[in-house]
Short mmCIF file of C-alpha atoms and ligand atoms in Angstrom, two decimals:
data_model
loop_
_atom_site.label_atom_id
_atom_site.label_comp_id
_atom_site.label_asym_id
_atom_site.label_seq_id
_atom_site.Cartn_x
_atom_site.Cartn_y
_atom_site.Cartn_z
CA MET A 1 20.36 -1.58 2.24
CA ALA A 2 16.80 -0.21 2.03
CA HIS A 3 14.07 -2.84 1.58
CA LEU A 4 11.03 -3.36 -0.62
CA PHE A 5 9.19 -6.00 1.45
CA ASN A 6 5.53 -6.30 0.50
CA ARG A 7 6.04 -3.85 -2.37
CA ASN A 8 4.81 -4.51 -5.88
CA VAL A 9 7.23 -3.08 -8.41
CA LEU A 10 6.05 -2.80 -12.00
CA LEU A 11 9.25 -2.64 -14.06
CA GLY A 12 8.92 -1.00 -17.47
CA VAL A 13 11.67 -1.79 -19.95
CA SER A 14 12.01 0.33 -23.08
CA GLY A 15 14.20 -0.21 -26.11
CA GLY A 16 17.82 0.72 -25.44
CA ILE A 17 21.02 -1.27 -25.26
CA ALA A 18 20.83 -0.97 -21.45
CA ALA A 19 17.74 -3.25 -21.56
CA TYR A 20 20.09 -6.19 -20.95
CA LYS A 21 20.75 -4.76 -17.46
CA SER A 22 17.03 -5.15 -16.62
CA ALA A 23 17.61 -8.83 -15.92
CA GLU A 24 20.01 -7.93 -13.11
CA LEU A 25 17.62 -5.19 -11.94
CA VAL A 26 14.78 -7.72 -11.49
CA ARG A 27 17.11 -9.72 -9.22
CA GLN A 28 18.16 -6.66 -7.25
CA LEU A 29 14.53 -5.64 -6.65
CA GLN A 30 13.62 -9.17 -5.56
CA GLU A 31 16.60 -9.35 -3.21
CA ARG A 32 15.17 -6.31 -1.45
CA GLY A 33 11.86 -8.14 -1.03
CA ALA A 34 9.78 -6.79 -3.94
CA SER A 35 7.31 -8.70 -6.12
CA VAL A 36 8.18 -7.78 -9.70
CA ARG A 37 6.09 -7.75 -12.86
CA VAL A 38 7.54 -6.57 -16.15
CA ILE A 39 6.15 -4.57 -19.07
CA MET A 40 8.33 -4.49 -22.20
CA THR A 41 7.93 -2.12 -25.12
CA ARG A 42 8.30 -3.39 -28.69
CA GLY A 43 11.80 -1.85 -28.83
CA ALA A 44 12.88 -3.55 -25.60
CA ARG A 45 12.08 -6.93 -27.12
CA GLU A 46 14.71 -6.28 -29.82
CA PHE A 47 17.37 -6.21 -27.11
CA ILE A 48 16.27 -8.86 -24.59
CA THR A 49 13.65 -11.59 -24.76
CA PRO A 50 10.49 -11.59 -22.64
CA LEU A 51 11.35 -15.17 -21.68
CA THR A 52 14.45 -14.01 -19.78
CA LEU A 53 12.49 -11.50 -17.73
CA GLN A 54 9.60 -13.92 -17.28
CA ALA A 55 11.95 -16.58 -15.88
CA LEU A 56 13.61 -14.12 -13.52
CA SER A 57 10.47 -12.31 -12.34
CA GLY A 58 8.43 -15.51 -12.02
CA ASN A 59 5.52 -13.79 -13.78
CA PRO A 60 4.41 -13.55 -17.41
CA VAL A 61 5.84 -10.47 -19.12
CA HIS A 62 3.27 -7.95 -20.33
CA THR A 63 3.74 -6.53 -23.80
CA GLU A 64 0.48 -5.64 -25.55
CA LEU A 65 -2.12 -3.02 -24.73
CA LEU A 66 -4.82 -4.67 -26.79
CA ASP A 67 -4.47 -8.32 -25.85
CA THR A 68 -7.79 -9.96 -24.97
CA GLY A 69 -6.03 -12.83 -23.15
CA ALA A 70 -4.10 -10.41 -20.92
CA GLU A 71 -7.13 -8.23 -20.32
CA GLN A 72 -9.01 -11.26 -18.98
CA GLY A 73 -6.12 -11.96 -16.60
CA MET A 74 -4.16 -8.93 -15.49
CA GLY A 75 -5.10 -6.16 -17.89
CA HIS A 76 -3.56 -2.72 -18.01
CA ILE A 77 -5.79 -1.22 -15.31
CA GLU A 78 -5.21 -4.15 -12.92
CA LEU A 79 -1.45 -3.86 -13.51
CA ALA A 80 -1.59 -0.14 -12.84
CA ARG A 81 -3.53 -0.72 -9.62
CA TRP A 82 -1.29 -3.61 -8.55
CA ALA A 83 1.84 -1.45 -8.66
CA ASP A 84 3.21 0.32 -5.60
CA LEU A 85 5.89 1.76 -7.87
CA LEU A 86 6.27 2.01 -11.63
CA LEU A 87 10.00 1.92 -12.34
CA ILE A 88 11.07 2.41 -15.96
CA ALA A 89 14.63 1.27 -16.62
CA PRO A 90 15.96 1.90 -19.14
CA ALA A 91 13.87 4.94 -20.04
CA THR A 92 14.83 5.96 -23.58
CA ALA A 93 14.61 9.49 -25.01
CA ASP A 94 11.54 8.47 -27.01
CA LEU A 95 9.77 6.98 -24.00
CA ILE A 96 10.56 10.09 -21.94
CA ALA A 97 9.09 12.25 -24.73
CA ARG A 98 5.94 10.15 -24.85
CA LEU A 99 5.54 10.26 -21.06
CA SER A 100 6.04 13.99 -21.06
CA ALA A 101 3.35 14.40 -23.73
CA GLY A 102 0.96 12.19 -21.73
CA ARG A 103 0.66 9.68 -24.59
CA ALA A 104 -1.03 6.32 -24.05
CA ASP A 105 0.06 4.62 -27.26
CA ASP A 106 1.37 1.38 -25.80
CA LEU A 107 0.97 -0.67 -22.63
CA LEU A 108 3.81 1.01 -20.74
CA THR A 109 2.74 4.63 -21.34
CA THR A 110 -0.88 3.68 -20.63
CA ALA A 111 0.10 2.07 -17.31
CA ALA A 112 2.09 5.21 -16.46
CA LEU A 113 -1.04 7.34 -16.89
CA ALA A 114 -3.34 4.84 -15.17
CA THR A 115 -1.35 4.18 -12.02
CA PRO A 116 -1.75 6.13 -8.79
CA ALA A 117 1.69 4.79 -7.74
CA PRO A 118 4.85 6.91 -7.96
CA LEU A 119 6.85 6.81 -11.20
CA MET A 120 10.63 6.52 -11.27
CA LEU A 121 12.78 6.71 -14.41
CA ALA A 122 16.32 5.52 -15.05
CA PRO A 123 17.16 7.35 -18.30
CA ALA A 124 19.54 5.72 -20.79
CA MET A 125 20.59 7.29 -24.06
CA ASN A 126 23.48 8.75 -26.04
CA GLN A 127 25.09 11.71 -24.24
CA GLN A 128 24.16 14.13 -27.06
CA MET A 129 20.51 13.01 -26.91
CA TRP A 130 20.54 13.54 -23.12
CA LYS A 131 21.86 17.08 -23.60
CA ASP A 132 19.41 17.95 -26.37
CA PRO A 133 17.06 20.82 -25.38
CA ALA A 134 14.03 18.64 -26.23
CA THR A 135 15.09 15.96 -23.75
CA ILE A 136 16.02 18.59 -21.16
CA ALA A 137 12.55 20.16 -21.50
CA ASN A 138 10.80 16.78 -21.26
CA ILE A 139 12.78 15.77 -18.17
CA SER A 140 12.13 19.07 -16.42
CA GLN A 141 8.40 18.81 -17.15
CA LEU A 142 8.27 15.28 -15.77
CA SER A 143 10.23 16.34 -12.66
CA GLU A 144 7.76 19.17 -12.07
CA ARG A 145 4.97 16.56 -12.16
CA GLY A 146 6.69 14.65 -9.36
CA VAL A 147 8.36 11.94 -11.45
CA HIS A 148 11.51 10.63 -9.75
CA LEU A 149 14.81 10.23 -11.58
CA VAL A 150 17.76 7.98 -10.89
CA GLY A 151 20.79 8.71 -13.04
CA PRO A 152 21.88 8.78 -15.71
CA ALA A 153 25.51 8.01 -14.93
CA ALA A 154 28.41 9.38 -16.95
CA GLY A 155 31.15 7.41 -18.65
CA GLN A 156 31.94 5.29 -21.69
CA GLN A 157 28.85 4.65 -23.81
CA ALA A 158 27.97 1.67 -26.00
CA CYS A 159 28.19 3.95 -29.07
CA GLY A 160 31.77 4.97 -28.19
CA ASP A 161 30.89 8.45 -26.83
CA VAL A 162 31.89 9.50 -23.35
CA GLY A 163 29.50 11.57 -21.19
CA PRO A 164 26.22 11.49 -19.25
CA GLY A 165 23.51 9.13 -20.48
CA ARG A 166 24.46 5.63 -19.27
CA MET A 167 21.77 3.87 -17.28
CA GLU A 168 22.65 3.75 -13.59
CA ALA A 169 23.87 0.41 -12.26
CA PRO A 170 21.02 -1.95 -11.16
CA PRO A 171 21.99 -1.92 -7.43
CA VAL A 172 21.91 1.91 -7.45
CA ILE A 173 18.46 1.91 -9.12
CA ALA A 174 17.05 -0.72 -6.74
CA GLU A 175 18.37 1.22 -3.73
CA ALA A 176 16.83 4.49 -5.03
CA ALA A 177 13.50 2.69 -5.57
CA ALA A 178 13.53 1.36 -2.00
CA ARG A 179 14.50 4.76 -0.54
CA LEU A 180 11.48 6.31 -2.23
CA PHE A 181 9.26 4.68 0.38
CA GLU A 182 11.33 6.01 3.27
CA ASN A 183 9.90 9.50 3.42
CA GLY A 184 10.65 10.36 7.07
CA LEU A 185 7.28 12.18 7.29
CA LEU A 186 6.57 10.85 10.77
CA ALA A 187 10.13 10.74 12.11
CA GLY A 188 10.10 10.95 15.90
CA THR A 189 6.41 10.06 16.32
CA ARG A 190 5.00 6.97 18.06
CA ILE A 191 2.10 5.17 16.41
CA ILE A 192 -0.21 2.41 17.58
CA ILE A 193 -2.23 0.55 14.97
CA THR A 194 -4.93 -2.01 15.75
CA ALA A 195 -5.39 -4.66 13.06
CA GLY A 196 -7.22 -7.83 12.16
CA PRO A 197 -10.36 -9.35 13.69
CA THR A 198 -11.04 -10.19 17.32
CA ARG A 199 -12.24 -13.55 18.58
CA GLU A 200 -14.92 -13.69 21.24
CA ALA A 201 -14.87 -17.06 22.94
CA LEU A 202 -18.09 -19.04 23.45
CA ASP A 203 -16.46 -22.04 25.10
CA PRO A 204 -12.93 -23.54 25.09
CA VAL A 205 -13.14 -24.47 21.37
CA ARG A 206 -15.52 -22.00 19.71
CA TYR A 207 -15.59 -18.28 19.11
CA LEU A 208 -17.39 -15.49 17.23
CA SER A 209 -15.25 -13.58 14.72
CA ASN A 210 -15.21 -12.02 11.24
CA HIS A 211 -13.33 -12.21 7.95
CA SER A 212 -10.86 -9.37 8.51
CA SER A 213 -7.46 -10.40 7.06
CA GLY A 214 -5.42 -7.68 8.81
CA LYS A 215 -3.85 -6.69 5.45
CA MET A 216 -4.81 -3.01 5.68
CA GLY A 217 -3.52 -2.63 9.26
CA TYR A 218 -0.26 -4.42 8.44
CA ALA A 219 0.20 -2.24 5.31
CA LEU A 220 -0.33 0.83 7.51
CA ALA A 221 2.32 -0.46 9.93
CA GLN A 222 4.76 -0.79 7.02
CA ALA A 223 3.94 2.72 5.78
CA ALA A 224 4.35 4.11 9.32
CA VAL A 225 7.79 2.50 9.69
CA ASP A 226 8.79 3.81 6.25
CA ALA A 227 7.73 7.26 7.42
CA GLY A 228 10.11 6.93 10.35
CA ALA A 229 7.55 6.35 13.14
CA THR A 230 8.12 4.03 16.09
CA THR A 231 5.33 1.61 15.32
CA THR A 232 3.36 -0.86 17.43
CA LEU A 233 0.75 -3.20 16.04
CA VAL A 234 -1.92 -4.52 18.37
CA SER A 235 -3.07 -7.41 16.26
CA GLY A 236 -5.93 -9.85 16.43
CA PRO A 237 -5.37 -13.37 15.07
CA VAL A 238 -4.18 -13.17 11.43
CA SER A 239 -1.84 -15.23 9.28
CA LEU A 240 0.43 -12.31 8.31
CA THR A 241 4.06 -11.69 9.25
CA PRO A 242 4.52 -8.27 10.84
CA PRO A 243 6.75 -5.88 8.89
CA GLU A 244 10.35 -5.53 10.08
CA HIS A 245 10.98 -2.95 12.82
CA VAL A 246 7.36 -3.15 14.01
CA ARG A 247 6.60 -4.23 17.58
CA CYS A 248 3.68 -6.64 17.25
CA LEU A 249 1.55 -7.49 20.28
CA ARG A 250 -0.94 -10.27 19.69
CA VAL A 251 -4.35 -10.32 21.31
CA GLU A 252 -7.48 -12.43 20.84
CA SER A 253 -10.56 -10.69 22.18
CA ALA A 254 -11.84 -7.11 22.04
CA GLY A 255 -11.35 -6.93 25.82
CA GLU A 256 -7.67 -7.86 25.48
CA MET A 257 -7.26 -5.39 22.62
CA LEU A 258 -8.77 -2.58 24.70
CA GLU A 259 -6.59 -3.42 27.68
CA LYS A 260 -3.39 -3.48 25.59
CA CYS A 261 -4.28 -0.20 23.84
CA LEU A 262 -5.06 1.61 27.10
CA GLU A 263 -1.74 0.43 28.49
CA LEU A 264 0.16 1.77 25.46
CA VAL A 265 -1.79 4.91 24.55
CA PRO A 266 -0.19 7.30 27.09
CA GLU A 267 3.08 6.74 25.21
CA CYS A 268 1.73 7.39 21.71
CA ASP A 269 1.17 10.37 19.41
CA ILE A 270 -1.04 8.76 16.76
CA PHE A 271 -3.61 5.97 17.18
CA ILE A 272 -5.02 4.23 14.11
CA ALA A 273 -7.94 1.85 14.72
CA CYS A 274 -7.97 -0.45 11.74
CA ALA A 275 -9.11 -3.60 13.55
CA ALA A 276 -12.52 -5.11 12.82
CA VAL A 277 -13.40 -5.34 16.49
CA ALA A 278 -16.38 -7.51 17.43
CA ASP A 279 -19.19 -5.26 18.64
CA TYR A 280 -20.57 -7.97 20.95
CA ARG A 281 -19.19 -10.88 22.98
CA PRO A 282 -20.98 -13.82 24.62
CA ALA A 283 -22.33 -12.79 28.02
CA ALA A 284 -20.53 -15.77 29.56
CA ILE A 285 -17.77 -18.08 28.34
CA GLU A 286 -18.73 -21.68 29.09
CA GLN A 287 -15.97 -23.54 30.91
CA GLN A 288 -16.78 -26.82 29.11
CA LYS A 289 -17.50 -27.38 25.43
CA ILE A 290 -21.18 -26.65 24.78
CA LYS A 291 -22.91 -29.95 23.96
CA LYS A 292 -25.17 -30.41 20.98
CA GLY A 293 -28.75 -30.35 22.31
CA PRO A 294 -31.98 -28.68 21.28
CA GLU A 295 -32.85 -27.69 17.70
CA GLN A 296 -32.50 -24.02 18.58
CA VAL A 297 -30.31 -22.24 21.07
CA THR A 298 -30.16 -18.57 22.03
CA LEU A 299 -26.87 -16.79 22.51
CA HIS A 300 -26.79 -13.92 24.96
CA LEU A 301 -24.38 -11.24 23.80
CA VAL A 302 -23.19 -8.08 25.52
CA ARG A 303 -21.68 -4.95 23.96
CA ASN A 304 -17.92 -4.58 23.80
CA SER A 305 -16.36 -1.21 24.56
CA ASP A 306 -15.63 0.86 21.49
CA ILE A 307 -11.82 0.95 21.64
CA VAL A 308 -11.25 3.91 19.33
CA ALA A 309 -13.96 5.98 21.06
CA VAL A 310 -12.47 5.22 24.49
CA VAL A 311 -8.99 6.23 23.29
CA ALA A 312 -10.29 9.43 21.66
CA ALA A 313 -12.17 10.40 24.84
CA GLY A 314 -9.13 10.01 27.12
CA ASP A 315 -7.05 12.84 28.62
CA ASN A 316 -4.29 14.00 26.26
CA SER A 317 -5.66 11.69 23.59
CA PRO A 318 -3.42 11.06 20.58
CA PHE A 319 -4.32 12.08 17.02
CA THR A 320 -6.97 9.39 16.48
CA VAL A 321 -7.91 7.81 13.16
CA GLY A 322 -10.77 5.37 12.66
CA PHE A 323 -12.10 3.33 9.76
CA ALA A 324 -15.70 3.19 8.55
CA ALA A 325 -16.74 0.22 6.44
CA GLU A 326 -20.16 1.09 5.05
CA THR A 327 -22.47 -0.33 2.41
CA ASN A 328 -24.53 2.77 1.60
CA ASP A 329 -24.45 6.52 2.06
CA VAL A 330 -20.79 5.99 2.92
CA LEU A 331 -19.60 9.56 3.45
CA ASN A 332 -22.54 10.70 5.58
CA TYR A 333 -22.31 7.70 7.90
CA ALA A 334 -18.52 8.09 8.09
CA ARG A 335 -18.65 11.79 8.98
CA ASP A 336 -21.30 11.07 11.60
CA LYS A 337 -19.12 8.25 13.02
CA MET A 338 -16.11 10.56 13.16
CA GLN A 339 -18.07 13.11 15.19
CA ARG A 340 -19.78 10.57 17.47
CA LYS A 341 -16.51 8.83 18.32
CA GLY A 342 -14.53 12.08 18.65
CA LEU A 343 -12.01 11.14 15.92
CA ASP A 344 -9.58 13.47 14.16
CA MET A 345 -9.81 11.56 10.89
CA ILE A 346 -11.76 8.68 9.38
CA VAL A 347 -11.07 6.43 6.40
CA ALA A 348 -14.33 5.48 4.73
CA ASN A 349 -14.76 2.61 2.34
CA ASP A 350 -17.66 1.00 0.58
CA VAL A 351 -17.68 -2.68 1.49
CA SER A 352 -20.65 -3.49 -0.74
CA ASP A 353 -18.03 -3.98 -3.50
CA PRO A 354 -16.42 -7.42 -2.93
CA SER A 355 -13.31 -6.56 -5.01
CA ILE A 356 -12.05 -4.21 -2.30
CA GLY A 357 -11.90 -4.28 1.48
CA PHE A 358 -11.76 -7.26 3.83
CA ASN A 359 -9.78 -10.07 2.15
CA SER A 360 -8.77 -8.25 -1.00
CA ASP A 361 -5.27 -6.92 -1.77
CA HIS A 362 -6.89 -3.73 -3.07
CA ASN A 363 -8.78 -0.91 -1.53
CA GLU A 364 -10.20 2.49 -2.36
CA ALA A 365 -11.30 5.01 0.21
CA THR A 366 -12.24 8.55 1.06
CA VAL A 367 -10.35 10.10 3.94
CA LEU A 368 -12.36 12.65 5.92
CA TRP A 369 -11.16 15.07 8.55
CA ARG A 370 -12.80 18.01 10.29
CA ASP A 371 -12.71 20.42 7.37
CA GLY A 372 -11.76 18.40 4.36
CA GLU A 373 -11.74 15.14 2.50
CA GLN A 374 -9.65 13.34 -0.08
CA VAL A 375 -10.53 10.44 -2.37
CA LEU A 376 -7.89 7.71 -2.66
CA ALA A 377 -8.33 5.93 -5.99
CA ARG A 378 -8.40 2.15 -6.14
CA SER A 379 -4.92 0.68 -5.72
CA SER A 380 -2.97 -1.79 -3.62
CA LYS A 381 -3.46 -1.63 0.16
CA SER A 382 0.19 -0.69 0.40
CA THR A 383 -0.29 2.42 -1.79
CA ILE A 384 -3.49 3.36 0.07
CA ALA A 385 -1.61 2.97 3.37
CA ARG A 386 1.20 5.27 2.19
CA GLN A 387 -1.36 7.90 1.14
CA ILE A 388 -3.20 7.67 4.48
CA VAL A 389 0.09 8.10 6.36
CA GLU A 390 0.90 11.17 4.22
CA LEU A 391 -2.49 12.71 5.08
CA ILE A 392 -2.02 11.92 8.78
CA ALA A 393 1.44 13.52 8.70
CA VAL A 394 0.02 16.77 7.31
CA ALA A 395 -3.06 16.80 9.55
CA ASN A 396 -1.08 15.92 12.69
CA LYS A 397 1.11 18.96 12.13
CA GLY A 398 -2.09 21.01 12.09
CA GLY A 399 -1.66 22.12 8.51
CA MET A 400 -4.20 20.13 6.53
CA CYS A 401 -4.82 22.14 3.40
CA VAL A 402 -5.33 19.53 0.66
O1 C5P B 1 -18.73 1.55 14.62
P1 C5P B 1 -17.87 0.80 13.68
O2 C5P B 1 -17.51 -0.60 14.15
O3 C5P B 1 -18.31 0.83 12.25
O4 C5P B 1 -16.52 1.68 13.69
C1 C5P B 1 -15.37 1.27 13.03
C2 C5P B 1 -14.17 1.90 13.66
O5 C5P B 1 -14.22 1.78 15.08
C3 C5P B 1 -12.90 1.20 13.26
O6 C5P B 1 -11.87 2.17 13.26
C4 C5P B 1 -12.70 0.18 14.36
O7 C5P B 1 -11.35 -0.21 14.50
C5 C5P B 1 -13.20 0.93 15.57
N1 C5P B 1 -13.81 0.09 16.60
C6 C5P B 1 -13.16 -0.06 17.82
N2 C5P B 1 -13.76 -0.81 18.82
C7 C5P B 1 -14.95 -1.40 18.61
C8 C5P B 1 -15.61 -1.25 17.37
C9 C5P B 1 -15.02 -0.51 16.38
O8 C5P B 1 -12.06 0.46 18.01
N3 C5P B 1 -15.48 -2.12 19.60
#
């Protein structure tokens, strides 16, 4: 069974008789590890109550586009950014037509336009409607735009007809949704990812550190595993659980992180430095707790080695990716940093905006490489991680032509 750990699934339910199966679908998605939020169209609410899906998903169900209360909480843009996948099940003929036309006339179609996450549809309609040339044209247009389809299944229909048009069974839909993240793009490659902060000890009880949560590095590890890579995290102290199938090696200081990376790097193809490594450490670690004394004390700090630069400068260095957190003139500083450190790629983000970066669940970034760049619109760290891994996969094969 494929998993959806750490994935946010936005489930859209439109108005068909199959809407009653959405309750079971919420369960199936959760069993695979997903967090689920639900949007219901007006038609869907004729078939199943929001209360049912609210109770099962554990979150309020979203129904209105123009709802000031909702917009103050999780409005349509936040929902669209929160999603790692927008799954619409059932997707009726009318909804498919509206999606194909690019309409934004209710919350669900608006979220579909506003999300950078992939879109998957589980069509459900009468077999004659499914075979109608209008539906066929709409489906083929959506497929060309990269929309994923699961089903429909064939068989006895609620209206008495027999043929294709039944919504696929919830376990089949949940499995297809989970498989979407397993793209095999990096099958056979070995990746090392540094993540989290480092701690530089002052004495046995105190240290210097920073606010890095490790979320971005851990999301990258998940995306790397989903892409089929053998993945090792070298992680500073964070409160996160490593994704399944990731080897996680815990370190405290920048010195330990460097040592661990140098030990592992000869066996790796791709190195991603996502850790917020302390640039300086205390010149000496006191053996005893430093006692309170004078009004002012001076700390003597010495420079830590730059781990990513050391890795990039080594013989047979792997494809090396760094991060650049900047507050101004982001792209120029990032490109300069990429050249100075000898990196193949750099992910630049603007940390002057407190709603992204360090402790946030969201991020937005520009990925730069030698002869190109790509903007990654604001979305969950998990979606950003998947996009970064896709860019690395193309660039590492030497064919970056975005
Ligand atoms: O120079 P700056 O700290 O802004 O560079 C950030 C990038 O360098 C990140 O990819 C970070 O993981 C890496 N880095 C490192 N070792 C250091 C400092 C930064 O690997 N000592």
